[in-house]
Every structure is written in structure tokens, then in C-alpha cells.
Amino acid sequence: MVAMQTHYLKIGQLAARAGISVESLRYYESEGLISANCRSENGYRLYSDESIQKLGFILHAKKIGFSLKEIKRLLGLRLNRDQHTCEEVKDYTGAKIREIEQKIADLVKMKSALVSLHEACCGGNETADNCSILQTLEAPFTFEKIESGDS
Amino acid sequence: MVAMQTHYLKIGQLAARAGISVESLRYYESEGLISANCRSENGYRLYSDESIQKLGFILHAKKIGFSLKEIKRLLGLRLNRDQHTCEEVKDYTGAKIREIEQKIADLVKMKSALVSLHEACCGGNETADNCSILQTLEAPFTFEKIESGDS
DNA sequence: ATAAACCCTGAAGCTTACTATAGGGTCAAG
DNA sequence: CTTGACCCTATAGTAAGCTTCAGGGTTTAT
């Protein structure tokens, strides 16, 4: 079933509807993610239902953590579905899930280190001369232990 | 007790000991985090025990998630302990903890969205024409629901 | 008819934490 | 005495995802 194109949206209208800025939309275009279906006589971008749907896809993917570069690849899969397998698509989400898990694990580590610091501190109104937080950040630090910290 | 300064380190030595690059060290200096205690006759940076300790503080704080800008503030607290309270320091870590918690929560949301997508997909060898992942990213999307997603 | 609110392009600027490059001085070994 | 490993400064480039600016047309309301 082919839906009839009721009317086109101008960039400002689409941006408002999507809750993003006009500039972002143009930026997405410059990055090859989405372009207007056509232009009006005066050169204004005109977006059809199809573009609106595509923008939905983009924002949805963005929301669940894909970068614009990755979304561009996803859009390629989307467009040429028949040339790709479900496996391929699933591998993509799988990799992303592992990536996110890694980020979470890193943050959880940071958080627990911070929480121990935080809880050891009296938080009192006296001067920080003997503040345990500062002391811990300071003191028992050997450089060797640090290197492996960053991803 | 005042420790005697045994000898100074040159920038390459300190960098090697800390497991960071010489350029990073100079960058930290340019950002006002740490500078050499003095210079040798030929202009080489010379770092004393005090600087080494300070760098330890910096890397430690970095490891638990503080940005360089934040570390600069922490160094201010550290230096003028007597003009600040434990409360102040503790507030700082508290805020950072909440920030990290927020990031974790966002990532967890992303992950669970991704996992439902991922699990719904057959992952089979057939073409992605009916791939549930692509369909879900595509279809039931209304712009209104998106806006509140980003921090 | 004129001002506000749109639209266009192209280029530069922002943030963070560096890395790299250009151009040049210093120092120890062979 | 030259090669290589250091050190210095200053400037530019990187990634990501925009935002802002400069300079200029268009459309809509008053």
C-alpha cells in the first residue's frame, strides 16, 4: 500500500515536530544521514512522509546509543534490507550492547571508588585540613597502579 | 617533618613513571593543573617530590571520573584546605556521584532498549527484509516521545 | 512597505583531552 | 663530530555533534 503524500514539511516544521534544531537537521544532511526529498522553487528543503519516517529511525537509534556514524551504517542496512541478513543486523546490536555494558562497568567502578571516598568523609563544618577525601586522593598512590585504568 | 629533596625528575622521567605522555604533562600545565617546581639552566622542566605527589592526586581523581576542569577545582581545595570545609569537599564528591549515577541510569535504559530489540531478532541467515530490529527502529515512533530522552 | 520570521550556503567556533607537527636547542655516546 | 635521544615553544589537528556567524534571499503579517 502506497500512502498518498499529503504535504511537505519545511525544515523548521520538521525540526519543531522532532524536537531538534534546524541546524541539527542540516548537520545530519551534511553527514549523509538524511536529505530532503526535494526542494521548493526557492530552494527550501521539503520533507515528505518518507523523510519524516527516516528521521524517526535516526532519532530512535540515537536515543538507544548509536552514534551518527553508526546510524549511517544502520540506514544502509535499512535501505538495502534484501542484501543483508538478520544475523548481520543482530551482530550490530550485539556489539553495541557489549560496548554499553563496558561503559556501565567502568562507571560503576568509578562510582564505587567515589562512594568509598565519600562515605569516609565526615562532611563536617570544620576546615578540610584533615579531610579524608583529599587525603585519600593524595596519599597512597603509586603510578604503576594507574596505567590500566583507562579504556 | 620535611622530606629532603633527593633529586628532580625531568619531564620524560615523570611521564614514564606516571604512565602518561610528555605531551599530556605539558597539556596539564597549560591548563593550570600542574607545573614544574623549577627549570634547569637550559630551560628543562624539573619536578620535585611535591609535583610528583600532585600528579598522583590528579591521575587518581581522573581515574575516578573527574574532568580536568573539576580536578583543577579540587586542587584548589587541596591547596587551601584551611579555607574550605569537609562539607564542601563532600558536596563535591556527592555531586559527582549523582552525575555518574545519572549516566549509568541512561546507559542502562539504552541497554535494555537495545536488548529487547536484540532478543526479538531471529538472527538468522535470511535477508533482513523482515528484520524485527529494523522494523522496530522504524515503525512505532512518534516524535513527541523522543524529546525527553537526552540529558 | 517594512519588519519579523523564515529559508539558504559556507565557514568558523565550541567542548574535552589530547596528539601531532614544525622548527629548534641540549646532551651523552661512539 | 655527528647521531640519537632528549628537551623547548607555538600552533594545528582530531573526534563528535552540534552551534554560531556572516551575508543574503523569501514570505507573511501589519
XYZ file of C-alpha atoms (C1' of nucleotides) in Angstrom:
362
model
C 0.000 0.000 0.000
C 1.360 3.322 -1.068
C 0.381 6.206 1.130
C -0.504 9.452 -0.555
C 1.783 12.332 0.154
C -0.427 14.859 1.834
C 2.030 17.718 2.058
C 5.630 18.505 2.587
C 7.225 19.970 5.661
C 9.775 22.734 5.618
C 12.863 22.272 7.687
C 11.652 24.384 10.596
C 8.416 22.461 10.806
C 10.155 19.122 10.767
C 12.663 20.280 13.341
C 9.921 21.523 15.635
C 7.994 18.297 15.256
C 11.090 16.237 16.000
C 12.227 18.399 18.867
C 15.608 19.083 17.373
C 17.133 22.190 15.858
C 17.107 23.203 12.245
C 20.878 23.222 12.377
C 20.998 19.649 13.581
C 18.873 18.605 10.650
C 21.146 20.342 8.219
C 24.087 18.798 10.001
C 22.598 15.329 9.629
C 22.231 16.074 5.961
C 25.842 17.149 5.700
C 26.822 13.865 7.309
C 24.835 11.950 4.746
C 22.136 10.692 7.094
C 19.052 12.335 5.715
C 18.267 14.770 2.959
C 15.089 16.461 1.862
C 13.161 14.643 -0.821
C 13.094 17.721 -2.956
C 13.429 21.452 -2.913
C 10.808 24.115 -3.435
C 11.226 26.661 -6.205
C 13.074 28.992 -3.905
C 15.438 26.296 -2.734
C 13.780 25.410 0.568
C 14.160 21.830 1.695
C 10.906 19.879 1.537
C 10.465 16.740 3.565
C 7.972 14.017 2.734
C 6.495 11.344 4.973
C 9.374 9.127 3.975
C 11.920 11.589 5.299
C 9.936 12.027 8.450
C 9.982 8.288 8.977
C 13.679 8.180 8.314
C 14.285 10.920 10.851
C 12.266 8.888 13.298
C 14.574 5.968 12.692
C 17.591 8.173 13.218
C 16.403 9.700 16.464
C 15.270 6.380 17.748
C 18.649 4.821 17.067
C 20.361 7.807 18.592
C 18.289 7.503 21.698
C 19.419 3.955 22.279
C 23.014 4.907 21.955
C 24.137 4.658 18.359
C 26.466 7.361 17.082
C 25.664 9.223 13.889
C 28.338 7.255 12.089
C 26.779 4.017 13.232
C 23.333 5.228 12.337
C 24.565 5.919 8.862
C 25.530 2.287 8.598
C 22.210 1.211 10.035
C 20.432 3.315 7.459
C 22.391 1.467 4.809
C 21.195 -1.844 6.205
C 17.702 -0.478 6.363
C 17.720 0.728 2.801
C 19.142 -2.454 1.333
C 17.499 -4.944 3.580
C 17.491 -7.579 0.871
C 21.257 -7.501 0.632
C 21.795 -8.072 4.323
C 20.890 -10.767 6.779
C 19.179 -10.648 10.123
C 22.376 -12.059 11.549
C 24.281 -9.026 10.383
C 21.831 -6.646 11.966
C 21.751 -8.636 15.157
C 25.543 -8.669 15.336
C 25.431 -4.926 15.187
C 23.129 -4.547 18.143
C 25.066 -7.209 19.981
C 28.303 -5.315 19.603
C 26.612 -2.134 20.746
C 25.212 -3.855 23.788
C 28.661 -5.059 24.798
C 30.016 -1.590 24.305
C 27.361 -0.087 26.533
C 27.924 -2.770 29.127
C 31.587 -1.886 29.192
C 30.791 1.777 29.735
C 28.422 0.881 32.529
C 31.030 -1.326 34.167
C 33.580 1.492 34.023
C 31.152 3.943 35.536
C 30.152 1.525 38.255
C 33.796 1.135 39.193
C 34.230 4.872 39.327
C 31.122 5.236 41.356
C 32.137 2.729 43.978
C 35.564 4.316 44.308
C 33.867 7.666 44.757
C 31.353 6.310 47.206
C 34.026 4.908 49.478
C 35.775 8.235 49.445
C 32.510 9.997 50.072
C 31.423 7.819 52.941
C 34.747 8.037 54.711
C 34.393 11.809 54.944
C 32.794 13.357 57.985
C 31.340 16.165 55.883
C 31.565 18.408 58.883
C 31.828 22.120 59.133
C 35.458 22.163 60.220
C 38.230 23.032 57.795
C 39.323 20.447 55.289
C 42.795 20.211 56.757
C 42.315 16.584 57.584
C 39.664 15.796 55.011
C 39.809 12.132 54.294
C 38.740 12.612 50.708
C 41.638 14.854 49.903
C 43.980 12.631 51.840
C 42.924 9.532 50.009
C 43.212 11.156 46.616
C 46.602 12.275 47.689
C 48.352 9.676 49.553
C 48.647 6.016 48.843
C 49.106 6.412 45.170
C 51.628 4.529 43.121
C 51.838 5.342 39.488
C 52.093 1.736 38.441
C 48.550 1.069 39.516
C 47.058 3.745 37.368
C 48.032 2.837 33.859
C 45.457 0.148 33.385
C 42.589 2.378 34.399
C 41.552 3.982 31.165
C 39.826 2.199 28.345
C 58.755 16.511 59.088
C 60.189 17.937 55.948
C 61.446 15.366 53.485
C 64.700 16.145 51.774
C 64.534 16.619 48.061
C 66.692 13.850 46.710
C 66.610 14.813 43.073
C 64.420 16.260 40.407
C 62.798 14.442 37.538
C 62.780 15.667 34.004
C 59.509 15.608 32.177
C 60.192 12.395 30.302
C 61.095 10.604 33.504
C 57.988 11.766 35.291
C 55.813 10.888 32.324
C 57.294 7.401 32.121
C 56.833 6.892 35.825
C 53.221 8.033 35.649
C 52.419 6.107 32.515
C 51.284 9.161 30.612
C 52.825 11.047 27.735
C 55.126 14.017 27.963
C 52.574 15.920 25.907
C 49.837 15.206 28.416
C 52.008 16.600 31.178
C 52.661 19.760 29.247
C 48.978 19.925 28.460
C 48.088 19.680 32.141
C 50.478 22.510 32.750
C 48.865 24.624 30.062
C 45.535 24.005 31.742
C 46.903 25.189 35.045
C 46.847 21.849 36.820
C 50.480 21.245 37.472
C 53.722 22.970 36.692
C 57.320 22.088 37.303
C 58.778 23.433 40.520
C 61.628 24.975 38.645
C 63.589 24.887 35.461
C 67.135 23.775 34.851
C 69.638 26.172 33.336
C 68.733 25.077 29.849
C 65.053 25.512 30.456
C 64.095 21.913 31.144
C 61.178 21.379 33.496
C 62.250 19.899 36.832
C 59.749 18.151 39.047
C 60.165 17.671 42.760
C 58.528 15.140 45.049
C 55.780 17.657 45.623
C 54.939 17.763 41.928
C 55.032 14.015 41.743
C 52.556 13.840 44.573
C 50.360 16.399 42.908
C 50.380 14.436 39.680
C 49.375 11.401 41.662
C 46.422 13.339 43.007
C 45.474 14.394 39.502
C 45.637 10.935 37.985
C 43.817 9.457 40.909
C 40.984 11.943 40.578
C 40.904 11.410 36.853
C 40.603 7.716 37.305
C 37.506 8.075 39.404
C 35.830 10.247 36.851
C 36.673 13.868 37.473
C 37.345 16.033 34.432
C 40.474 18.146 34.265
C 38.414 21.234 34.944
C 36.973 19.640 38.047
C 40.374 18.435 39.135
C 41.621 21.973 38.887
C 38.970 22.949 41.402
C 39.838 20.004 43.599
C 43.466 21.065 43.548
C 42.311 24.456 44.746
C 40.529 22.838 47.675
C 43.574 20.720 48.337
C 45.948 23.629 48.328
C 43.856 25.814 50.594
C 42.476 23.167 52.851
C 42.236 25.592 55.719
C 39.884 27.859 53.806
C 37.448 25.095 52.966
C 35.328 22.692 54.938
C 34.936 18.952 54.761
C 31.341 19.612 53.887
C 32.389 21.452 50.778
C 34.633 18.655 49.638
C 31.999 16.082 50.391
C 29.401 18.031 48.444
C 31.719 17.888 45.516
C 32.048 14.138 45.528
C 28.339 13.825 46.207
C 27.502 15.819 43.103
C 29.901 13.749 41.079
C 28.346 10.561 42.334
C 24.909 11.716 41.291
C 26.258 12.660 37.911
C 27.769 9.247 37.413
C 24.586 7.606 38.621
C 22.664 9.553 36.025
C 24.990 8.423 33.281
C 24.653 4.850 34.435
C 20.889 5.114 34.500
C 20.869 6.489 30.958
C 23.092 3.716 29.736
C 21.018 1.083 31.480
C 17.937 2.414 29.743
C 19.706 2.318 26.412
C 20.912 -1.152 27.092
C 17.528 -2.539 27.939
C 16.002 -0.967 24.852
C 18.761 -2.487 22.797
C 18.418 -5.856 24.461
C 14.725 -6.088 23.688
C 15.467 -5.243 20.096
C 18.264 -7.748 20.051
C 16.314 -10.571 21.577
C 13.350 -10.117 19.292
C 15.543 -10.693 16.260
C 15.873 -14.209 14.897
C 19.455 -13.503 13.881
C 19.014 -15.942 11.027
C 20.751 -16.174 7.738
C 17.824 -14.933 5.671
C 17.682 -11.429 4.288
C 16.842 -8.585 6.621
C 13.645 -7.747 4.762
C 11.547 -8.516 7.777
C 14.176 -7.925 10.385
C 12.428 -7.054 13.590
C 15.225 -4.785 14.696
C 14.964 -2.556 11.678
C 11.196 -2.642 11.881
C 11.147 -1.576 15.476
C 13.584 1.245 14.932
C 11.403 2.289 12.090
C 7.842 1.968 12.897
C 6.020 2.975 16.030
C 7.858 6.153 16.517
C 6.253 9.418 17.450
C 8.439 12.429 17.763
C 6.801 13.602 20.941
C 8.190 10.652 22.839
C 11.733 11.414 21.900
C 12.345 14.887 23.163
C 12.754 13.981 26.787
C 15.373 11.380 26.051
C 18.549 13.361 26.061
C 20.132 14.824 29.142
C 6.253 48.786 2.521
C 8.545 47.169 6.059
C 9.667 44.281 9.916
C 9.599 39.680 11.800
C 10.197 35.179 10.971
C 11.606 32.023 7.902
C 14.936 29.863 4.488
C 19.813 29.332 2.083
C 25.245 28.493 1.921
C 29.774 28.197 3.704
C 32.869 28.588 7.208
C 34.269 29.056 11.863
C 33.780 28.057 16.753
C 32.725 25.112 20.803
C 33.997 21.174 24.159
C 37.495 17.658 26.073
C 41.784 15.733 26.349
C 44.932 15.104 23.954
C 48.239 14.111 19.695
C 50.960 15.772 16.011
C 53.804 18.958 13.532
C 57.247 22.474 12.732
C 61.346 24.359 13.988
C 64.990 24.447 17.042
C 68.210 23.863 21.372
C 70.899 20.297 24.554
C 73.405 16.328 25.919
C 75.794 11.755 26.066
C 77.914 8.117 23.325
C 80.927 6.444 19.845
C 81.631 15.482 15.248
C 77.716 13.617 14.321
C 73.794 10.713 15.591
C 70.062 9.897 18.543
C 67.516 10.787 22.460
C 66.027 14.151 24.956
C 64.111 18.938 25.875
C 61.690 23.623 24.407
C 57.725 26.686 22.209
C 53.811 27.575 19.447
C 50.316 26.166 16.515
C 47.226 22.990 14.283
C 44.614 18.829 14.032
C 41.445 15.041 15.992
C 36.753 13.096 17.360
C 31.577 14.064 17.906
C 27.787 16.705 17.419
C 26.476 20.359 17.122
C 26.030 25.947 17.404
C 27.109 30.405 15.738
C 28.219 33.705 12.381
C 28.347 36.223 8.131
C 25.903 37.543 4.385
C 21.886 37.263 1.792
C 17.103 35.782 -0.212
C 11.714 34.886 0.878
C 7.314 35.016 2.913
C 3.899 36.650 5.965
C 1.604 39.803 8.774
C 0.572 44.536 9.767
